Coordinates of C-alpha atoms and ligand atoms in Angstrom, one line a residue:
M1 CA 0.5 -33.4 30.3
S2 CA 2.6 -37.0 30.8
T3 CA 5.7 -37.8 32.2
E4 CA 6.0 -41.5 30.9
P5 CA 8.5 -42.4 28.9
T6 CA 7.4 -41.8 25.4
A7 CA 9.2 -41.8 22.0
A8 CA 8.9 -38.0 21.8
K9 CA 12.1 -36.4 20.5
P10 CA 14.7 -36.4 22.9
S11 CA 15.7 -32.7 23.6
P12 CA 19.0 -31.5 22.3
V13 CA 20.4 -31.6 25.6
E14 CA 20.0 -35.1 25.4
G15 CA 22.5 -35.7 22.6
I16 CA 24.8 -33.5 23.8
K17 CA 25.5 -35.6 26.7
D18 CA 25.3 -38.6 24.4
T19 CA 27.8 -38.0 22.2
S20 CA 30.4 -36.0 25.4
N21 CA 32.2 -39.0 26.1
Y22 CA 31.1 -38.7 30.0
L23 CA 31.1 -35.4 30.4
R24 CA 34.7 -34.6 28.2
G25 CA 32.9 -33.1 24.7
T26 CA 35.6 -30.5 23.4
L27 CA 36.0 -28.5 26.1
A28 CA 39.8 -29.7 27.3
A29 CA 40.6 -28.1 23.5
E30 CA 38.0 -24.9 24.1
L31 CA 39.7 -24.3 27.4
A32 CA 43.0 -24.1 25.7
A33 CA 41.7 -21.9 22.5
D34 CA 42.1 -18.7 22.8
T35 CA 38.8 -17.4 22.9
D36 CA 36.6 -15.2 25.2
H37 CA 33.7 -18.0 25.2
F38 CA 32.8 -21.3 24.7
T39 CA 30.5 -23.2 21.5
E40 CA 26.5 -24.3 22.5
S41 CA 27.8 -27.3 23.6
S42 CA 30.4 -26.9 25.7
K43 CA 28.1 -24.4 27.5
Q44 CA 26.0 -27.3 28.2
L45 CA 28.8 -29.3 29.5
V46 CA 30.9 -27.1 31.3
K47 CA 27.4 -26.8 34.1
F48 CA 28.1 -30.2 35.2
H49 CA 31.8 -28.9 36.4
G50 CA 29.7 -26.4 38.3
T51 CA 30.2 -23.1 36.2
Y52 CA 27.9 -21.6 33.8
Q53 CA 28.5 -19.0 30.8
Q54 CA 27.5 -15.4 31.5
E55 CA 27.5 -12.2 29.8
D56 CA 27.7 -9.2 31.1
R57 CA 24.2 -7.4 31.1
D58 CA 24.6 -4.0 32.3
A59 CA 27.5 -3.8 29.4
R60 CA 25.1 -5.3 26.5
K61 CA 24.0 -1.3 25.4
K62 CA 28.0 -0.2 25.5
R63 CA 28.7 -3.3 23.5
D64 CA 25.7 -3.0 20.7
K65 CA 27.9 -1.9 17.8
P66 CA 28.6 -4.2 14.4
G67 CA 31.9 -6.3 15.1
V68 CA 31.8 -6.1 18.9
G69 CA 30.1 -8.6 21.1
K70 CA 28.6 -10.6 23.8
A71 CA 31.2 -9.1 27.5
Y72 CA 31.3 -13.1 28.3
M73 CA 31.9 -14.3 31.9
M74 CA 31.7 -17.3 33.9
M75 CA 29.7 -18.1 37.4
I76 CA 31.5 -20.6 39.4
R77 CA 29.0 -22.5 42.3
L78 CA 30.8 -24.6 44.9
R79 CA 29.9 -28.4 45.7
L80 CA 29.7 -27.2 49.5
P81 CA 27.2 -30.0 51.1
G82 CA 25.8 -28.4 54.4
G83 CA 27.5 -25.4 53.3
V84 CA 30.0 -26.4 55.4
L85 CA 33.9 -24.4 55.0
T86 CA 36.7 -24.1 57.0
A87 CA 38.4 -21.4 57.9
D88 CA 41.1 -21.6 55.6
Q89 CA 38.8 -22.7 52.7
Y90 CA 36.5 -19.6 53.8
L91 CA 39.9 -17.3 53.3
A92 CA 40.8 -19.1 49.8
M93 CA 37.5 -18.4 48.0
D94 CA 37.5 -14.8 49.7
D95 CA 40.9 -14.5 47.7
I96 CA 39.6 -16.5 44.3
A97 CA 37.1 -13.8 44.4
Q98 CA 39.7 -11.1 44.4
K99 CA 42.1 -12.2 41.8
Y100 CA 39.6 -13.8 39.5
A101 CA 35.7 -12.9 39.9
N102 CA 34.3 -9.6 40.5
G103 CA 35.1 -9.2 44.2
T104 CA 32.4 -10.5 45.6
L105 CA 31.4 -13.4 47.2
R106 CA 27.4 -14.4 46.8
F107 CA 25.8 -17.0 49.4
T108 CA 23.2 -18.5 47.5
T109 CA 19.9 -20.1 48.8
R110 CA 21.2 -23.8 48.5
Q111 CA 23.9 -23.3 51.1
S112 CA 26.6 -23.1 48.3
I113 CA 29.0 -19.7 47.2
Q114 CA 29.1 -18.7 43.7
L115 CA 31.3 -16.4 41.6
H116 CA 30.7 -14.4 39.6
G117 CA 32.6 -12.4 36.5
V118 CA 34.9 -14.9 36.1
L119 CA 37.0 -14.9 32.6
K120 CA 37.1 -17.9 30.4
K121 CA 40.8 -17.2 30.3
N122 CA 40.8 -17.5 34.2
L123 CA 38.3 -19.8 34.4
K124 CA 41.1 -23.5 35.0
S125 CA 42.9 -21.4 37.4
T126 CA 40.1 -20.8 39.1
I127 CA 38.5 -23.8 39.4
G128 CA 42.3 -25.3 40.1
E129 CA 42.5 -22.7 43.0
I130 CA 39.5 -23.5 44.7
N131 CA 40.1 -27.2 44.2
H132 CA 43.6 -26.5 46.0
T133 CA 41.9 -25.5 48.8
L134 CA 40.2 -29.1 49.0
L135 CA 36.6 -27.6 47.5
S136 CA 35.4 -28.5 44.6
T137 CA 33.0 -27.7 41.6
I138 CA 31.5 -30.7 40.6
S139 CA 28.2 -31.3 39.9
A140 CA 27.6 -27.6 41.1
C141 CA 25.1 -27.3 38.5
G142 CA 24.2 -30.1 35.6
D143 CA 21.7 -32.9 35.3
V144 CA 23.0 -34.2 38.1
N145 CA 22.4 -34.2 41.9
R146 CA 23.1 -31.1 43.3
N147 CA 24.3 -29.3 46.3
V148 CA 22.2 -31.4 49.1
M149 CA 21.6 -28.9 52.0
S150 CA 20.8 -29.8 55.6
C151 CA 20.3 -28.0 59.0
P152 CA 23.8 -25.7 59.1
A153 CA 23.1 -24.9 63.1
P154 CA 26.2 -26.5 64.5
L155 CA 24.1 -27.1 67.8
P156 CA 24.6 -29.9 69.8
D157 CA 22.4 -32.1 68.8
A158 CA 22.1 -36.2 67.4
V159 CA 19.5 -35.1 65.2
R160 CA 21.5 -32.5 63.2
K161 CA 24.9 -34.0 63.2
L162 CA 23.3 -37.5 61.8
N163 CA 21.3 -35.2 59.0
N164 CA 25.0 -33.9 58.2
E165 CA 26.7 -37.1 58.7
L166 CA 24.7 -38.5 55.8
C167 CA 24.4 -35.6 53.7
N168 CA 27.7 -36.3 53.4
K169 CA 27.4 -39.7 52.8
V170 CA 24.7 -39.1 50.3
A171 CA 26.3 -36.0 48.6
D172 CA 29.3 -38.4 47.9
H173 CA 27.4 -41.3 47.1
L174 CA 25.8 -39.6 44.2
T175 CA 28.7 -37.5 42.0
P176 CA 28.9 -39.0 39.4
H177 CA 31.6 -41.5 39.0
A178 CA 32.7 -41.2 35.4
G179 CA 32.3 -37.2 35.5
K180 CA 34.7 -37.2 38.5
R181 CA 37.5 -38.2 36.3
A182 CA 36.3 -36.4 33.3
Y183 CA 36.5 -33.6 36.3
H184 CA 40.1 -34.3 36.9
E185 CA 41.0 -35.0 33.3
I186 CA 39.9 -31.2 32.4
W187 CA 40.6 -28.8 35.5
L188 CA 43.2 -30.3 37.6
N189 CA 45.5 -32.2 34.3
G190 CA 44.6 -35.3 35.8
E191 CA 46.2 -38.1 33.2
S192 CA 43.1 -39.2 30.4
V193 CA 42.5 -43.3 31.8
T194 CA 39.1 -43.0 30.1
P195 CA 39.1 -44.1 26.1
P196 CA 36.3 -43.1 24.2
G197 CA 33.1 -45.6 23.8
E198 CA 33.7 -46.4 27.8
P199 CA 31.0 -48.5 29.0
A200 CA 27.7 -47.0 30.6
E201 CA 28.6 -49.2 34.1
A202 CA 31.1 -46.3 33.7
E203 CA 28.7 -44.1 35.4
P204 CA 26.4 -46.6 37.9
I205 CA 24.2 -45.0 39.0
Y206 CA 23.2 -42.6 36.2
G207 CA 24.3 -43.9 33.4
K208 CA 25.5 -42.0 30.1
L209 CA 23.0 -39.8 29.7
Y210 CA 22.5 -38.6 33.0
L211 CA 20.0 -37.3 34.4
P212 CA 16.7 -35.8 32.9
R213 CA 17.2 -32.5 34.6
K214 CA 18.6 -31.2 37.6
F215 CA 17.8 -32.9 40.8
K216 CA 17.8 -31.2 44.7
I217 CA 18.3 -32.9 48.2
A218 CA 17.3 -31.3 52.0
F219 CA 18.1 -33.3 55.0
G220 CA 15.8 -31.0 57.8
L221 CA 14.3 -31.4 60.7
P222 CA 10.4 -30.9 61.6
D223 CA 10.7 -28.2 64.4
D224 CA 13.9 -26.3 62.6
N225 CA 12.5 -26.2 58.2
C226 CA 15.6 -23.8 57.8
V227 CA 16.4 -25.7 54.4
D228 CA 12.7 -25.8 52.9
I229 CA 12.4 -29.5 52.8
Y230 CA 9.2 -29.6 50.0
A231 CA 10.6 -27.5 47.9
N232 CA 13.0 -30.5 47.4
C233 CA 13.1 -32.8 44.6
L234 CA 14.0 -35.0 47.6
G235 CA 13.8 -34.2 51.6
F236 CA 15.1 -36.3 54.1
Q237 CA 12.9 -34.8 57.1
A238 CA 14.0 -36.4 60.6
I239 CA 12.4 -37.9 63.2
A240 CA 13.4 -37.8 66.9
D241 CA 12.7 -40.1 69.9
G242 CA 13.8 -38.4 72.6
G243 CA 16.1 -36.0 70.9
R244 CA 17.7 -39.2 69.4
P245 CA 17.2 -39.6 65.7
V246 CA 15.5 -42.6 64.6
G247 CA 14.4 -42.4 60.9
Y248 CA 13.0 -40.4 58.1
N249 CA 10.0 -39.2 56.3
L250 CA 11.1 -39.5 52.9
I251 CA 9.6 -36.3 50.8
V252 CA 9.6 -36.0 47.2
G253 CA 8.3 -33.8 44.7
G254 CA 9.3 -30.5 45.4
G255 CA 10.3 -27.6 42.8
M256 CA 9.6 -23.9 42.7
G257 CA 10.2 -23.5 38.6
M258 CA 7.6 -22.4 36.0
T259 CA 7.7 -21.1 32.7
N260 CA 5.3 -18.2 31.8
S261 CA 2.6 -19.7 29.1
K262 CA 3.2 -23.0 30.3
P263 CA 0.2 -23.8 32.6
E264 CA 1.7 -27.3 32.8
T265 CA 4.6 -26.0 34.7
F266 CA 3.8 -24.5 38.4
P267 CA 5.8 -25.0 41.7
H268 CA 5.0 -28.0 43.5
L269 CA 5.5 -29.2 47.3
G270 CA 7.1 -32.2 48.1
R271 CA 5.2 -35.2 49.1
E272 CA 5.2 -37.8 52.4
V273 CA 6.9 -40.8 50.8
C274 CA 7.3 -43.2 52.9
Y275 CA 9.8 -43.2 55.9
V276 CA 13.2 -45.2 56.1
E277 CA 15.5 -46.2 59.1
P278 CA 18.7 -44.1 58.7
D279 CA 21.5 -46.9 57.4
Q280 CA 18.6 -46.6 54.4
V281 CA 18.7 -43.4 53.9
V282 CA 21.7 -43.7 50.7
A283 CA 20.4 -47.0 49.2
A284 CA 16.7 -44.4 48.9
A285 CA 18.2 -41.9 47.9
E286 CA 19.9 -43.5 44.6
A287 CA 16.5 -45.2 44.2
V288 CA 15.1 -42.3 44.0
V289 CA 17.4 -40.6 41.7
K290 CA 17.6 -44.3 39.6
L291 CA 13.4 -43.5 39.4
F292 CA 13.8 -40.1 37.7
R293 CA 16.9 -41.3 35.6
D294 CA 14.6 -43.7 34.1
H295 CA 11.0 -41.9 34.7
G296 CA 11.3 -38.3 34.0
N297 CA 10.7 -36.4 30.3
R298 CA 13.4 -36.4 28.6
S299 CA 12.0 -34.9 25.6
D300 CA 10.6 -31.2 27.4
R301 CA 13.1 -29.8 29.4
K302 CA 10.6 -27.5 30.8
R303 CA 8.5 -30.4 32.6
A304 CA 11.7 -32.3 32.6
R305 CA 11.6 -32.5 36.9
I306 CA 10.9 -34.9 39.0
K307 CA 8.4 -32.6 40.6
Y308 CA 6.2 -33.5 37.5
L309 CA 6.1 -37.7 38.2
M310 CA 4.8 -37.0 41.7
A311 CA 2.0 -34.6 40.1
D312 CA 1.2 -36.9 37.6
W313 CA 1.3 -40.5 39.0
G314 CA 0.3 -39.0 42.4
V315 CA 1.9 -40.1 45.5
E316 CA 0.3 -44.3 45.3
R317 CA 1.7 -44.6 42.1
F318 CA 5.1 -43.1 42.8
R319 CA 4.9 -45.6 46.0
E320 CA 4.6 -48.4 44.1
V321 CA 6.8 -47.8 41.4
F322 CA 9.3 -46.7 43.9
Q323 CA 8.7 -49.9 46.2
Q324 CA 8.2 -52.8 43.8
D325 CA 11.2 -51.9 40.5
Y326 CA 14.0 -49.8 42.8
F327 CA 13.3 -49.7 46.9
R328 CA 12.2 -53.4 46.4
T329 CA 11.7 -53.1 50.3
P330 CA 8.5 -53.2 51.6
L331 CA 7.3 -49.7 52.8
V332 CA 6.7 -48.1 56.4
A333 CA 4.2 -44.8 56.3
P334 CA 5.8 -42.1 56.7
K335 CA 5.3 -40.6 60.5
H336 CA 3.0 -37.5 61.2
A337 CA 5.6 -34.8 61.6
P338 CA 4.6 -31.4 60.7
V339 CA 6.5 -28.1 60.3
T340 CA 6.5 -26.2 63.3
G341 CA 9.0 -23.5 63.2
V342 CA 12.2 -22.1 61.0
D343 CA 15.4 -20.7 62.5
L344 CA 17.5 -18.4 60.9
H345 CA 20.2 -19.2 63.2
L346 CA 21.4 -15.6 63.7
G347 CA 23.3 -14.0 66.6
W348 CA 24.7 -16.2 69.1
H349 CA 24.2 -19.7 70.2
P350 CA 25.7 -21.9 72.2
Q351 CA 27.6 -24.7 70.7
G352 CA 28.6 -26.7 73.6
G353 CA 32.1 -27.1 75.3
D354 CA 33.2 -23.3 76.2
R355 CA 32.5 -22.8 71.9
W356 CA 29.8 -20.2 70.0
F357 CA 28.3 -19.9 66.8
Y358 CA 27.4 -16.6 65.4
G359 CA 25.5 -15.7 62.2
V360 CA 25.3 -12.7 60.4
S361 CA 22.2 -11.9 57.9
V362 CA 23.7 -11.0 54.7
E363 CA 21.5 -9.1 52.7
N364 CA 21.0 -11.5 49.6
G365 CA 23.7 -13.6 49.8
R366 CA 26.0 -11.2 48.6
V367 CA 29.4 -10.4 50.2
K368 CA 31.1 -7.4 49.2
D369 CA 31.8 -3.8 50.8
A370 CA 30.0 -0.8 50.0
G371 CA 29.4 2.4 51.5
T372 CA 29.7 2.0 55.5
L373 CA 29.0 -2.0 55.4
R374 CA 31.7 -3.2 54.6
L375 CA 30.8 -6.8 55.2
R376 CA 33.3 -9.3 52.8
S377 CA 36.4 -6.7 54.8
G378 CA 34.7 -7.6 58.2
L379 CA 33.9 -11.4 57.4
L380 CA 37.4 -11.7 56.5
A381 CA 38.7 -9.9 59.5
V382 CA 37.1 -12.5 61.5
V383 CA 37.9 -15.8 59.7
S384 CA 41.7 -14.1 59.5
K385 CA 41.7 -13.2 63.3
L386 CA 40.1 -16.2 64.7
R387 CA 40.6 -19.0 62.2
C388 CA 37.0 -19.7 63.1
S389 CA 34.9 -22.4 60.5
V390 CA 32.5 -21.1 58.3
R391 CA 28.9 -22.5 57.5
V392 CA 26.7 -21.1 54.7
T393 CA 22.4 -20.8 55.6
P394 CA 19.9 -21.5 52.9
Q395 CA 18.6 -17.8 53.7
Q396 CA 21.8 -16.5 52.0
D397 CA 23.6 -16.0 55.8
V398 CA 26.9 -16.9 57.6
L399 CA 27.6 -18.8 60.3
L400 CA 30.8 -18.3 62.6
C401 CA 31.8 -21.1 63.9
D402 CA 33.8 -22.6 67.1
I403 CA 34.4 -19.3 68.7
A404 CA 36.0 -19.0 72.3
T405 CA 33.9 -17.6 75.0
A406 CA 36.7 -15.0 75.3
D407 CA 36.6 -14.1 71.4
K408 CA 32.9 -13.0 71.4
G409 CA 33.8 -9.5 71.9
T410 CA 36.0 -9.4 69.5
V411 CA 33.5 -10.7 66.7
E412 CA 31.4 -8.5 68.0
A413 CA 33.6 -5.3 67.8
I414 CA 35.2 -6.1 64.6
L415 CA 32.1 -6.8 62.6
T416 CA 30.8 -3.0 64.4
D417 CA 33.6 -1.6 63.0
H418 CA 32.8 -2.7 59.9
G419 CA 29.5 -1.4 59.6
V420 CA 27.6 -5.2 60.1
R421 CA 24.6 -4.7 62.6
P422 CA 23.6 -7.9 64.3
A423 CA 20.9 -9.5 63.8
D424 CA 18.7 -7.8 66.7
Q425 CA 19.1 -4.7 65.3
L426 CA 17.5 -5.3 62.3
S427 CA 13.5 -6.0 61.4
P428 CA 12.0 -9.1 60.7
I429 CA 11.6 -8.3 57.1
Q430 CA 14.9 -7.7 56.2
K431 CA 16.6 -11.0 58.3
W432 CA 14.0 -12.9 56.0
S433 CA 13.5 -12.0 52.7
L434 CA 15.7 -12.8 50.0
A435 CA 16.4 -12.3 46.2
C436 CA 18.0 -14.1 43.5
P437 CA 20.8 -12.7 41.4
A438 CA 18.7 -11.4 38.2
I439 CA 20.1 -8.3 36.5
P440 CA 22.8 -7.8 35.1
T441 CA 24.5 -11.9 35.3
C442 CA 21.6 -14.2 35.1
P443 CA 20.7 -14.5 31.8
L444 CA 16.9 -15.6 32.6
A445 CA 16.1 -12.6 34.2
I446 CA 13.3 -10.8 33.5
S447 CA 13.9 -8.2 36.0
E448 CA 15.2 -6.8 39.2
S449 CA 15.3 -8.8 42.1
E450 CA 18.8 -8.7 44.5
R451 CA 19.3 -5.0 43.7
Y452 CA 16.1 -3.8 43.5
L453 CA 15.3 -6.1 47.0
P454 CA 16.8 -3.8 49.4
T455 CA 14.8 -0.6 48.4
L456 CA 11.5 -2.2 48.5
V457 CA 13.0 -3.7 52.3
D458 CA 13.5 -0.1 53.1
E459 CA 9.8 0.8 52.1
L460 CA 8.1 -2.6 53.7
E461 CA 10.0 -1.8 57.1
R462 CA 9.0 1.7 57.4
E463 CA 5.0 0.9 56.2
L464 CA 5.3 -1.8 58.9
A465 CA 6.8 0.4 61.0
G466 CA 4.2 2.9 60.7
L467 CA 1.2 0.0 61.2
G468 CA 2.7 -1.1 64.2
L469 CA 3.7 -4.1 62.8
G470 CA 6.8 -3.7 62.9
D471 CA 8.4 -7.1 65.2
T472 CA 5.7 -8.8 63.0
P473 CA 7.5 -12.2 61.1
L474 CA 7.1 -11.5 57.3
S475 CA 9.2 -13.5 54.6
L476 CA 9.5 -11.9 51.5
R477 CA 11.0 -13.2 49.0
M478 CA 11.7 -11.9 45.3
T479 CA 12.8 -13.1 41.9
G480 CA 13.7 -11.6 38.7
C481 CA 11.9 -14.8 36.3
P482 CA 9.3 -17.4 37.4
N483 CA 12.3 -20.3 37.9
G484 CA 11.5 -19.2 41.6
C485 CA 15.6 -19.5 42.4
A486 CA 14.3 -17.6 46.0
R487 CA 11.8 -19.6 46.9
P488 CA 8.9 -17.1 46.1
Y489 CA 6.6 -19.3 46.2
N490 CA 5.8 -20.8 49.1
S491 CA 7.0 -17.1 50.9
D492 CA 4.3 -14.9 52.8
V493 CA 4.9 -12.9 49.8
G494 CA 6.8 -13.6 46.7
L495 CA 7.6 -11.5 44.2
V496 CA 8.2 -12.8 40.6
G497 CA 10.2 -10.6 37.5
R498 CA 7.0 -10.2 34.7
S499 CA 8.1 -7.9 32.6
G500 CA 10.7 -5.4 33.3
D501 CA 9.3 -3.1 36.0
K502 CA 6.2 -5.6 36.3
Y503 CA 6.0 -7.8 38.6
T504 CA 3.6 -11.0 39.8
L505 CA 2.4 -11.0 43.6
Y506 CA 2.1 -14.0 45.5
V507 CA 1.1 -14.1 49.4
G508 CA -0.2 -17.1 51.3
G509 CA 3.0 -18.8 52.0
R510 CA 4.4 -18.7 55.3
I511 CA 7.5 -18.9 57.0
H512 CA 7.4 -22.4 57.9
G513 CA 7.8 -22.9 54.0
D514 CA 4.9 -26.2 53.9
R515 CA 1.9 -24.1 52.0
L516 CA 2.0 -22.8 47.9
S517 CA 1.5 -19.3 48.3
F518 CA -1.7 -18.1 45.3
E519 CA -1.0 -15.3 42.7
L520 CA -3.1 -11.9 44.1
Q521 CA -1.9 -9.3 41.1
D522 CA 0.0 -10.2 37.8
L523 CA 2.2 -7.3 36.0
L524 CA 1.9 -5.1 39.2
P525 CA 3.9 -1.7 38.4
K526 CA 6.6 -2.0 41.1
D527 CA 5.6 1.5 42.2
H528 CA 2.5 -0.2 43.4
I529 CA 4.0 -2.8 45.2
V530 CA 4.1 -1.4 49.0
P531 CA 0.8 0.7 48.0
T532 CA -0.8 -2.8 47.3
L533 CA 0.6 -5.0 50.4
K534 CA 0.4 -1.9 52.6
K535 CA -4.0 -1.8 51.7
V536 CA -3.3 -5.8 52.8
L537 CA -1.7 -5.6 55.7
A538 CA -3.9 -2.7 57.3
V539 CA -6.2 -4.8 57.6
Y540 CA -4.1 -8.0 58.5
K541 CA -3.1 -5.4 61.7
T542 CA -6.6 -5.0 63.0
D543 CA -8.5 -8.3 62.1
R544 CA -6.1 -11.0 62.3
Q545 CA -6.2 -13.7 65.3
P546 CA -3.8 -14.1 67.9
G547 CA -0.4 -15.5 66.3
E548 CA -1.9 -15.5 62.8
G549 CA 0.9 -14.7 60.3
F550 CA 0.4 -12.4 57.6
G551 CA 0.4 -15.5 54.7
D552 CA -2.1 -18.1 57.4
Y553 CA -4.4 -14.4 57.1
V554 CA -4.6 -13.8 53.5
T555 CA -5.3 -17.9 53.0
R556 CA -8.0 -18.1 55.5
L557 CA -9.2 -15.0 53.5
G558 CA -9.2 -16.5 50.1
K559 CA -8.1 -14.2 47.3
E560 CA -11.6 -12.9 46.4
N561 CA -11.7 -11.4 49.3
V562 CA -7.8 -10.1 49.3
L563 CA -8.5 -8.7 46.4
A564 CA -11.8 -6.7 47.1
M565 CA -9.5 -5.2 49.6
I566 CA -7.2 -3.7 47.3
G567 CA -9.7 -2.5 44.7
A568 CA -8.4 -5.4 42.3
G569 CA -12.2 -7.6 42.4
G570 CA -11.9 -10.9 40.1
Ligands
LIG1 FE1 18.2 -21.4 40.5 C1 18.8 -21.1 37.0 C2 20.8 -18.5 40.5 C3 18.2 -21.8 43.8 C4 15.4 -22.9 40.2 N1 19.5 -20.6 38.8 C5 19.5 -20.3 37.5 C6 21.0 -20.2 36.8 C7 21.3 -20.9 36.7 C8 20.0 -19.3 35.5 C9 20.3 -20.2 33.9 O1 20.5 -21.3 34.2 O2 21.3 -19.5 33.5 C10 20.6 -18.4 37.7 C11 21.9 -18.4 38.2 C12 22.1 -16.4 38.4 C13 23.3 -16.1 39.0 O3 23.9 -14.7 38.1 O4 24.0 -16.1 39.3 C14 20.6 -19.5 39.3 N2 19.6 -20.6 41.8 C15 20.5 -19.6 41.9 C16 21.0 -19.7 43.0 C17 22.4 -18.8 42.9 C18 20.1 -17.9 43.4 C19 20.5 -17.5 45.0 O5 19.7 -16.4 45.1 O6 20.8 -18.4 45.8 C20 20.3 -20.8 43.4 C21 21.4 -21.1 43.7 C22 21.5 -22.7 43.9 C23 23.2 -23.4 44.3 O7 23.7 -23.1 45.4 O8 22.6 -24.7 44.1 C24 19.4 -21.1 43.1 N3 17.3 -22.5 41.3 C25 17.3 -22.5 42.6 C26 16.4 -22.7 43.8 C27 16.4 -22.7 45.5 C28 16.7 -24.4 45.3 O9 16.8 -24.9 45.0 O10 16.4 -24.5 46.5 C29 15.5 -23.5 42.5 C30 14.1 -23.7 43.3 C31 13.6 -25.4 43.0 C32 13.6 -25.7 41.7 O11 14.7 -26.5 41.5 O12 12.5 -25.9 41.3 C33 16.2 -22.8 41.5 N4 17.4 -21.8 38.8 C34 16.2 -22.6 39.2 C35 15.2 -23.0 37.2 C36 14.3 -23.5 37.3 C37 14.0 -24.8 37.5 C38 12.7 -25.5 36.5 O13 13.1 -26.8 36.7 O14 11.6 -25.4 37.2 C39 16.3 -22.3 36.6 C40 15.9 -22.6 35.2 C41 16.9 -23.9 34.2 O15 17.2 -24.4 35.3 O16 16.2 -23.6 33.0 C42 17.5 -22.1 37.3
LIG2 FE1 17.8 -16.0 36.8 FE2 15.3 -16.5 36.8 FE3 17.2 -17.4 38.6 FE4 16.6 -14.8 38.9 S1 15.0 -16.6 39.6 S2 18.4 -16.2 39.3 S3 16.0 -14.5 37.6 S4 16.6 -17.7 37.2

């Protein structure tokens, strides 16, 4: 299927954007109205402002009576380039979560923070208070550039420093112009300065139709691919010479989502397009975004990502169009820079001077108090006492930063008091696992994910220990549907919700994130997941080559051999 612009009928969302007067629509009036939810078109527009309309899916059964509607609630997502917050901002978010949301914070796979369970009547106050802390939610969602990722570790190296600087520059540069005015008017009582019918130049990069679909950017390093660069629409992979950053490989066309029964949709890894100097990065990002704006599919939203342009065109044609029509500078070939590692950044690390950062593993990114594990209170206590800055990682974890040597013991004592175990007491499978939120908040979830993964990890932990593989790094990622929000298609093991308690099992990716996995079994009942994996892991234990990872091993063996191993030969 082609992604060429055709005369095909634009999708309904295109019409909503077109008539929205740069993302205003009827949002202001609907916000003021005494209703518990937005109309269909406002539901689309409100995403561009960083919020999604959801319902409490657990409450459905109780409300399944005539005259009783859905339990509507809003999810709010921050725009948080590189995942960086000050102590005050973190404390404010914790407070807002208690006041307006469900009393939890959710660290996301793109280094952001989400609040769940906000009622529509409190939406304006919540977004207002978030902005009061100098944070924002603008373009955290919608058909625009989303949160830009960058390695969060505040290590004293020039490459990460430049990555973070450019991450902020690109994020600023690609913030909608007219959309920002609309945001201020609607949420922050800004004065309306934009008459209806504003010219398209009002939004110089996006135009009035914005992008065909979401767009995602990450800044990474070959020796630390913690941002999962190949899963992004656009990746800038730093090239260094003697520790000094000299340029970037431009990697385009990554994405994870696919749709059941639509074989023309698939996960795809980004491809190296060219090499750019640091001072060309912003222009290159703008050029790729504009290429996507003009050539992306605007009729079928399931196929409206830049990865399909790359897959349909191939990298040569992509380079040609990019160079001639958008970047307009001769292209330099990408440098050879394979991924050699991924760092979770957990535990203590020196920042330089007398400062340290401490990485805390957060199961599925959910910051809450539950039983003896009082993670939310523990993080709150550390940040309140030491006023340390905070960074969210792309693995849903958190780094407590700028801590003086003398305060290291305080951090450890507070966290231990709150039942938070240090990373060296956690198993590799625990540390290398991710799950998306799924049920009860995500409307697209088919199966459980965040609520089921802890049980699965516990079971796998036991089996791995029993097999003598307890210390072997293994990445496990789970999602409640094929959209792939926890990037399940490039990990050692991926589990994707298929139908209630049944999942599709993928194997063969790896921690480095530079290889897609393959589908091993579809419609696998949840009780069969661990026994199935155990069969393969047992053979892996005895048959692997020195240093060979699980995903590498099953890839070397091939699908047919692995299927034979689990007694499901094809
Ligand atoms: Fe996602 C839609 C949660 C990262 C691919 N994603 C959703 C929605 C908003 C459901 C919806 O459209 O109504 C989910 C909200 C659930 C909830 O209750 O909170 C949702 N996505 C998430 C988060 C919170 C998962 C997490 O565990 O952290 C991540 C928020 C990131 C952020 O801070 O911006 C999140 N989503 C991703 C990623 C990973 C990444 O970007 O690195 C992907 C795969 C990469 C990609 O984009 O292909 C991803 N989300 C999707 C898709 C599939 C899009 C596609 O074109 O294939 C959807 C569905 C859609 O957009 O229609 C989706
Ligand atoms: Fe929802 Fe599916 Fe994303 Fe999970 S992967 S959050 S179920 S859209």
